[in-house]
Coordinates of C-alpha atoms in Angstrom, one line a residue:
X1 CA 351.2 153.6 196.4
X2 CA 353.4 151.5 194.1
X3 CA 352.7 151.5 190.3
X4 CA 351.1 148.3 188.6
X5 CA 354.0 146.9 186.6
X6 CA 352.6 146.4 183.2
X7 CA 353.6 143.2 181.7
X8 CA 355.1 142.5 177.9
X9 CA 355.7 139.3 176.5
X10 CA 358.1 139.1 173.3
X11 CA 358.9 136.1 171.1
X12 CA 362.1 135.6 169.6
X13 CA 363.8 137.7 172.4
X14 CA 366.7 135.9 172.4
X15 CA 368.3 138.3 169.2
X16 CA 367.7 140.7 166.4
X17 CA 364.2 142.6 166.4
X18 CA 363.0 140.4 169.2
X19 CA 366.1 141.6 171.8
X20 CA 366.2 145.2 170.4
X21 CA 362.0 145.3 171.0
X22 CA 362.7 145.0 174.7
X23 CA 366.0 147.4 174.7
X24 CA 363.3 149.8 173.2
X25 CA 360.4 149.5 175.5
X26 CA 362.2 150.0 178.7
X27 CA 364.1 152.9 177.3
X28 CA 361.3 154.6 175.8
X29 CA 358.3 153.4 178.2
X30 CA 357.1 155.6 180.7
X31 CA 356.0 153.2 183.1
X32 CA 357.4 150.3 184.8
X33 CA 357.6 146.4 183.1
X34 CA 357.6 142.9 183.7
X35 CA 358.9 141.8 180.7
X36 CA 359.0 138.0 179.9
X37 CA 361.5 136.7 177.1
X38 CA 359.8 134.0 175.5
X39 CA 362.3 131.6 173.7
X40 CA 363.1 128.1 172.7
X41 CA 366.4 127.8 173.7
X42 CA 367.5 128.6 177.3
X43 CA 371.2 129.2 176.7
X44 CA 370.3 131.6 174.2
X45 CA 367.3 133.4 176.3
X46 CA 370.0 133.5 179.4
X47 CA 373.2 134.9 177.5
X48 CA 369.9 137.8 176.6
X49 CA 369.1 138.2 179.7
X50 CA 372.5 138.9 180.6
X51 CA 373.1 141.2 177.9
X52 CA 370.0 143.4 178.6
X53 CA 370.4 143.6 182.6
X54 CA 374.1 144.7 181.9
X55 CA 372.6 147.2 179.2
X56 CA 369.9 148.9 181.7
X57 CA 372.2 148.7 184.4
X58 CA 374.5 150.6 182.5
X59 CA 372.2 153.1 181.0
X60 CA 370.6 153.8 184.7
X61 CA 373.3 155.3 185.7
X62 CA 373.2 158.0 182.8
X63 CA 371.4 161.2 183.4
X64 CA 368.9 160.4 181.2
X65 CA 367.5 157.3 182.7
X66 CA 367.7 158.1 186.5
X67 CA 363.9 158.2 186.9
X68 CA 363.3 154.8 184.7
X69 CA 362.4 152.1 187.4
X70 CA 364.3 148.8 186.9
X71 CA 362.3 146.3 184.6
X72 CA 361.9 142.8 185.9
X73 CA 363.1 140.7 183.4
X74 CA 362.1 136.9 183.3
X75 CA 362.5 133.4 181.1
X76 CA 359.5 131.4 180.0
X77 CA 360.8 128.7 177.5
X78 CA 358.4 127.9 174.6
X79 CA 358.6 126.7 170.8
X80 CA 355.8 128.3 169.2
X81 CA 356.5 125.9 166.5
X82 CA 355.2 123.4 169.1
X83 CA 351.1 123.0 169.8
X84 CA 352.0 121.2 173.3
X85 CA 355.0 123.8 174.2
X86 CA 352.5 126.6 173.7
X87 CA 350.0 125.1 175.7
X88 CA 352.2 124.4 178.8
X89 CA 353.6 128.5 178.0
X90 CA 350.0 129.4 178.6
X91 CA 349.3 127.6 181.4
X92 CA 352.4 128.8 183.1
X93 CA 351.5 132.5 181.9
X94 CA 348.3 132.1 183.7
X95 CA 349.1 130.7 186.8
X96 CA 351.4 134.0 187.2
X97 CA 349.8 136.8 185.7
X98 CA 346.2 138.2 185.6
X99 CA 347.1 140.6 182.7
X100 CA 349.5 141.3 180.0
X101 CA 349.2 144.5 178.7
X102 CA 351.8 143.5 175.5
X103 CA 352.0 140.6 173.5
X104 CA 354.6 140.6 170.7
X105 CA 354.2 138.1 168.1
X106 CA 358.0 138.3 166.8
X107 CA 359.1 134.4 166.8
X108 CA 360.2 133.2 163.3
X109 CA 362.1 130.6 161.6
X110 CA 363.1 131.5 157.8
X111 CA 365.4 128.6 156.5
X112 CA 366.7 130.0 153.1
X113 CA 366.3 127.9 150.3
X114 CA 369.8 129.2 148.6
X115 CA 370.9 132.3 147.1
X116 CA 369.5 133.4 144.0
X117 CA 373.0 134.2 142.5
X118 CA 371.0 135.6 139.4
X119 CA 369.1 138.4 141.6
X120 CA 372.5 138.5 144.4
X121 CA 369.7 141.0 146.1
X122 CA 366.7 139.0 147.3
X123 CA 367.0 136.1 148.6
X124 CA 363.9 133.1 148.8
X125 CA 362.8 132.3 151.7
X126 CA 360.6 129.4 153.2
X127 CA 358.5 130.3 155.8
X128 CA 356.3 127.5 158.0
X129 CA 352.7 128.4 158.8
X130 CA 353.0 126.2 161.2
X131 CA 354.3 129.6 163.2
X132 CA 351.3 131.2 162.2
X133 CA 349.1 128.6 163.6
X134 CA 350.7 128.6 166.9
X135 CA 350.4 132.3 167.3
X136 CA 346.5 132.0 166.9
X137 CA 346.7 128.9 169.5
X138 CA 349.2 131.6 171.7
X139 CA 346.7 134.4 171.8
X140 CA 343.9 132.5 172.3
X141 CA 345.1 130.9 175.3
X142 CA 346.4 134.0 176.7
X143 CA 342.5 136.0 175.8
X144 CA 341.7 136.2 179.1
X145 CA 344.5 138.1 180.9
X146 CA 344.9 140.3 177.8
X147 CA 341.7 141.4 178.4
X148 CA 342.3 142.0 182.1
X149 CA 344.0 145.4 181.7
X150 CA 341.4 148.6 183.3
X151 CA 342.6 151.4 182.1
X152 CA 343.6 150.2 178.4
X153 CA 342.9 147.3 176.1
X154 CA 346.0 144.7 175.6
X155 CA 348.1 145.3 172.8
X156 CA 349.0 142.2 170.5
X157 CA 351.7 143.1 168.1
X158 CA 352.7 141.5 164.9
X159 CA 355.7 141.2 163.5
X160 CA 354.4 141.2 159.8
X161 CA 356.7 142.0 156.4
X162 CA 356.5 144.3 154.1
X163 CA 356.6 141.5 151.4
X164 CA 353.5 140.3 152.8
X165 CA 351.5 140.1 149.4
X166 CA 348.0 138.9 148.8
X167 CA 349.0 137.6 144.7
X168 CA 351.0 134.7 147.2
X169 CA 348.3 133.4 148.9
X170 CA 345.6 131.1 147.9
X171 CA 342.3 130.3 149.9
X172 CA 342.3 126.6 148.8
X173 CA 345.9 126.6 150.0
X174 CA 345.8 128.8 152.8
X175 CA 348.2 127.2 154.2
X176 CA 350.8 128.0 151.7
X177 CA 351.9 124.2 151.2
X178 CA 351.8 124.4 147.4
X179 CA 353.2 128.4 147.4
X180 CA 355.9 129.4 145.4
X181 CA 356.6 132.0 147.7
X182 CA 355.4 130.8 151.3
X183 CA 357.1 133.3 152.9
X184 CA 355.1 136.1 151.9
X185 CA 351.9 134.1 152.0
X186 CA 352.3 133.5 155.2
X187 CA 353.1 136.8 155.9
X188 CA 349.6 138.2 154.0
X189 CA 347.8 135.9 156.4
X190 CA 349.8 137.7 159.3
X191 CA 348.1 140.9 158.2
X192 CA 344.2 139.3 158.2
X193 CA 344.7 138.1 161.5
X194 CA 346.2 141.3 162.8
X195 CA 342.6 142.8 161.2
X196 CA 340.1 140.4 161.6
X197 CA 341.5 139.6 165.0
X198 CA 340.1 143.2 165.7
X199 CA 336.9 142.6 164.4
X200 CA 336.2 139.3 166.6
X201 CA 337.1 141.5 169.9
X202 CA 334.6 144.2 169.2
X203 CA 332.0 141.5 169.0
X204 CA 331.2 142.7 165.0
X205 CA 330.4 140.0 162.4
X206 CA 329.1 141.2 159.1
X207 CA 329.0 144.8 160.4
X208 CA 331.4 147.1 159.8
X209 CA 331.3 149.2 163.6
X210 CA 333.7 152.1 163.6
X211 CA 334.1 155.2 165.7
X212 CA 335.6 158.4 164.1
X213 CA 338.3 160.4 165.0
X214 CA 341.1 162.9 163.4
X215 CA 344.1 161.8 163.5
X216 CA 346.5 164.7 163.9
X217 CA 349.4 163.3 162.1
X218 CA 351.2 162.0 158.2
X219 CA 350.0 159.0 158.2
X220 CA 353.0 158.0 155.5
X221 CA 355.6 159.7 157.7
X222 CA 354.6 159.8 161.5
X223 CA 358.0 160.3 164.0
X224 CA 358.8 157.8 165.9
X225 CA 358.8 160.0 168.9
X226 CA 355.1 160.1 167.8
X227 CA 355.7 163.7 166.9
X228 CA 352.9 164.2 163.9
X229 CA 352.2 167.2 161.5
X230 CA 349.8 167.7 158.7
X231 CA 346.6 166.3 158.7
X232 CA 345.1 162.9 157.8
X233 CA 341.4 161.9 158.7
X234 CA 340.8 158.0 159.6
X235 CA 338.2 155.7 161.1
X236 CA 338.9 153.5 163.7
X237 CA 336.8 151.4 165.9
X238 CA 337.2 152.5 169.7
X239 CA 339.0 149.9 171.9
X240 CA 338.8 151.7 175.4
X241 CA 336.0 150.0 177.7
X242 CA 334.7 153.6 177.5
X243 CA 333.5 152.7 173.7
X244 CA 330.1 151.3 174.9
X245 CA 329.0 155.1 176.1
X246 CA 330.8 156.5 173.0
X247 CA 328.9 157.6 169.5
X248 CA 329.4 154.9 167.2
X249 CA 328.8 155.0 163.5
X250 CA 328.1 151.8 161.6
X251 CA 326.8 150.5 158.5
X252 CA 322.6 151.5 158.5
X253 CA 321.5 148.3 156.9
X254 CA 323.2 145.9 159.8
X255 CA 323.1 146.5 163.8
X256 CA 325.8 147.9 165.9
X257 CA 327.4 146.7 168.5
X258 CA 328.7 149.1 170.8
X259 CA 330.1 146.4 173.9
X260 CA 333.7 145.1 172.5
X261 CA 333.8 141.5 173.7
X262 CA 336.9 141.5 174.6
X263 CA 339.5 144.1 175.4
X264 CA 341.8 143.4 173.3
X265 CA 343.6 145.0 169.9
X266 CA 345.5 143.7 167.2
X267 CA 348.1 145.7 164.9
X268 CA 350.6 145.0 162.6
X269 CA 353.9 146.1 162.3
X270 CA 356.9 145.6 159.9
X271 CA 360.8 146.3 160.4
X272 CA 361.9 147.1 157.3
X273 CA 364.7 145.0 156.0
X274 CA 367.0 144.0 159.5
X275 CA 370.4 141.8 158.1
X276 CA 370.2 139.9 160.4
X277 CA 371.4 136.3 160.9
X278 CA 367.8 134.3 159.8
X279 CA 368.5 132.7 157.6
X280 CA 371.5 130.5 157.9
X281 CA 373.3 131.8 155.5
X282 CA 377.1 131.9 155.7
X283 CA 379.2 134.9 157.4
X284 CA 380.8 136.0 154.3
X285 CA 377.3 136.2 152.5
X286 CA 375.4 137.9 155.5
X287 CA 378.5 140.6 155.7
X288 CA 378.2 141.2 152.2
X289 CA 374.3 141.5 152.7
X290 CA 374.8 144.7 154.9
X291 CA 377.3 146.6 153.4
X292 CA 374.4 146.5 150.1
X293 CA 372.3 147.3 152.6
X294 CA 374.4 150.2 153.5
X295 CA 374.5 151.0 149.7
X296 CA 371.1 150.4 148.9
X297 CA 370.1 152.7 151.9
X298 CA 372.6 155.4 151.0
X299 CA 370.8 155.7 147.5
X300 CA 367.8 156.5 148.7
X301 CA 365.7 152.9 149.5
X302 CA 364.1 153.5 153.0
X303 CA 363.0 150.1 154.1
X304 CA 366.8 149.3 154.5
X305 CA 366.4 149.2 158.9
X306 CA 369.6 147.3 159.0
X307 CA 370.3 146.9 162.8
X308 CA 367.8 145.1 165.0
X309 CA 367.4 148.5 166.9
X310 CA 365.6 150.4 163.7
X311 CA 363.7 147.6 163.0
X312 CA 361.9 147.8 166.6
X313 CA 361.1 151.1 165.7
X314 CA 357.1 150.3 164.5
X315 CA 357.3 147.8 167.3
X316 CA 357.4 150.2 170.4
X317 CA 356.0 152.8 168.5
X318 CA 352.4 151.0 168.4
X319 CA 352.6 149.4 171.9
X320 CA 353.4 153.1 173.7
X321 CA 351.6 155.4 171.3
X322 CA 349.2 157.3 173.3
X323 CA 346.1 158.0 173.3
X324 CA 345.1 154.4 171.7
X325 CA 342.8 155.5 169.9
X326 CA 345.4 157.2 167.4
X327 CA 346.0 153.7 166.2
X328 CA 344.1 151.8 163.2
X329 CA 343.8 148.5 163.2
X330 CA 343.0 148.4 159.4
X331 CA 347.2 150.2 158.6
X332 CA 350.3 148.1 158.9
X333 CA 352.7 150.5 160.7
X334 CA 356.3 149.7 159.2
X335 CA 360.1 151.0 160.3
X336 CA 361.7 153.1 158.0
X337 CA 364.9 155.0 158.2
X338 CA 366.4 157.8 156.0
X339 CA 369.9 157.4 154.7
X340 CA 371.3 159.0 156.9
X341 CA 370.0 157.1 159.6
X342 CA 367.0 159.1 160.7
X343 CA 363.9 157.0 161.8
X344 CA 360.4 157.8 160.8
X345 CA 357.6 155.6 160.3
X346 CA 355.9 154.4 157.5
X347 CA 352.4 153.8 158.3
X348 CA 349.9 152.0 155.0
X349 CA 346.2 150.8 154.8
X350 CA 346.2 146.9 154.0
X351 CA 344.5 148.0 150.9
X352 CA 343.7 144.4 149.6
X353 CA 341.8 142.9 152.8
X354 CA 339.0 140.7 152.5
X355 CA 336.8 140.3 155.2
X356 CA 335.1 137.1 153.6
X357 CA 339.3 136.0 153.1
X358 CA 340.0 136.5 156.9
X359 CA 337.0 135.1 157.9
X360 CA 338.1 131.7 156.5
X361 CA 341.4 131.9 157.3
X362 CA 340.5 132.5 161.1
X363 CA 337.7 129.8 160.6
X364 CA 340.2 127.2 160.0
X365 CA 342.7 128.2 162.1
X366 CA 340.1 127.8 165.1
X367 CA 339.5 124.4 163.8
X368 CA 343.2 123.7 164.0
X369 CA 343.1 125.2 167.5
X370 CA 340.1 123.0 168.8
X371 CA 341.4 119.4 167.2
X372 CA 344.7 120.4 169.5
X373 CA 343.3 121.6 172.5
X374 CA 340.8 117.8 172.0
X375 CA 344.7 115.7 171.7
X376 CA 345.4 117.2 175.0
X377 CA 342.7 116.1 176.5

């Protein structure tokens, strides 16, 4: 009997982290893909396409990779800067697929603002929510067929930062119109939807429904083989459709809910810092960028990923880490690389989630979500 494909969708895919997630996946998954490149501009998405059927057909032919089954590999155009574009993806998504098993949230536009010649290191970006809105309006179109995986709940994967930072963002501007640094508001909002995301699909509200397990691993420095030593205790909810017979523990003042409605989990994920080409900024400066990077990395600084490749690393590592129950919703799991080059992952609670915060924030992006879905109409 032939194996299910399972089916991964990845934003961005055209380049950079985006490109390198799907590189990863096939080389490191142990079962066969459909994997659908989900881009805005077809020349682009095609000369990838290319570039990654030449790269797995070369590395079939190594030892290594005899036993890998060919992934299908397939172009759905879509600007998920665009409300209508996303809608039409959907639709198209649907009419094709009754599950996806993978759904990386990677798309992003980061038009600098100029180099800070006074700090040569960081550089400002500006960062639309409108991207951020049309990943809510992405996922929620796609619920359905997320949630149509058997053996395991659907994985949607953000692509979050680790500048993400909660002193950026502002309720009454959760939008981060007025922000001085947009970039990593919008990033902070990334990580309450990756959470509260989580907390919508086990059907909680005001309670707080966990089940608890050991985790047999660092949590600061898990392999990105998914090797683990040492010992660090968590509480995660369950996400298999197993959890309604499982033992759950909850808060004793508020009642449980032991049915998730929907089958579906939501984690968060950062690359480190890729040099890549967002950005816009001209050759000479983005060459410069690396070789500090290089430097910076040398010295000691382990967020400096570099190459697209590293940066994927937290990526894959969530989306094949088995069992699924290892993962937390409530940790951002971030790329990291040693000077020398070694990977390992970096893996941090989102100490500074609100639940009342999220709730908002998801409130109004549903709004948003509704008043679009009513124009189509």
């Amino acid at each position: 009997m032939a194996i299910e494909r399972k089916v991964a969708i990845v934003t961005g895919a055209n380049s950079g982290v985006g490109y390198s997630i799907i590189q990863r996946l096939v080389d490191e998954s142990p079962f066969p893909l459909t994997i659908i490149l989900a881009c805005r501009n077809k020349s682009r998405a095609q000369e990838a396409l290319t570039s990654l059927q030449q790269h797995f057909t070369s590395s079939s032919s190594s030892s290594s990779s005899k036993t890998r089954t060919t992934p299908e590999l397939k172009i759905e155009l879509v600007d998920v800067g665009s409300a209508t574009s996303v809608l039409a993806f959907n639709a198209r998504i649907l009419a094709q697929h009754n599950r996806v098993d993978f759904l990386f949230c990677n798309a992003g536009i980061l038009p600098s603002v100029g180099l800070m010649w006074g700090k040569i290191l960081t550089d400002m970006f500006k960062a639309p929510m409108d991207l951020v809105t049309r990943s809510d309006v992405l996922i929620k179109g796609l619920e359905d067929v997320l949630s149509g995986t058997e053996e395991e709940p659907g994985r949607v994967i953000w692509t979050g930062s680790l500048t993400a930072e909660k002193a950026s963002f502002r309720i009454d501007d959760w939008q981060g119109l007025e922000a001085v640094q947009p970039y990593e508001s919008s990033k902070w909002v990334t990580d309450l939807l990756a959470i509260r995301l989580n907390e919508q699909w086990a059907g909680s509200s005001d309670e707080d429904v966990t089940s608890v397990h050991s985790v047999g691993g660092d949590a600061s420095s898990a392999a990105s083989s998914g090797s683990e030593t040492g010992g660090v205790s968590t509480s995660t909810r369950r996400v298999t459709r197993s959890a309604s017979k499982s033992v759950l523990v909850s808060n004793p003042t508020t009642p449980t809910t032991t049915t998730p409605r929907k089958h579906i989990i939501s984690l968060s994920t950062q690359p480190g810092v890729v040099a890549s080409g967002i950005g816009g900024l001209a050759a000479w400066i983005v060459l410069l960028r690396i070789a500090l990077h290089y430097v910076v990395r040398f010295f000691g600084e382990r967020n400096q990923t570099i190459t697209g490749h590293h940066g994927a690393q937290s990526n894959v590592y969530v989306a094949l880490k088995q069992p699924v129950e290892k993962l937390d919703y409530r940790y951002k799991y971030g790329s990291c690389v040693r000077n020398l080059g070694q990977e390992f992952l970096k893996v941090e609670r989102v100490v500074e989630y609100e639940r009342g915060q999220a709730e908002v924030v998801v409130g109004r992006l549903e709004a948003l979500r509704q008043e679009v879905l009513a124009k189509k109409e």
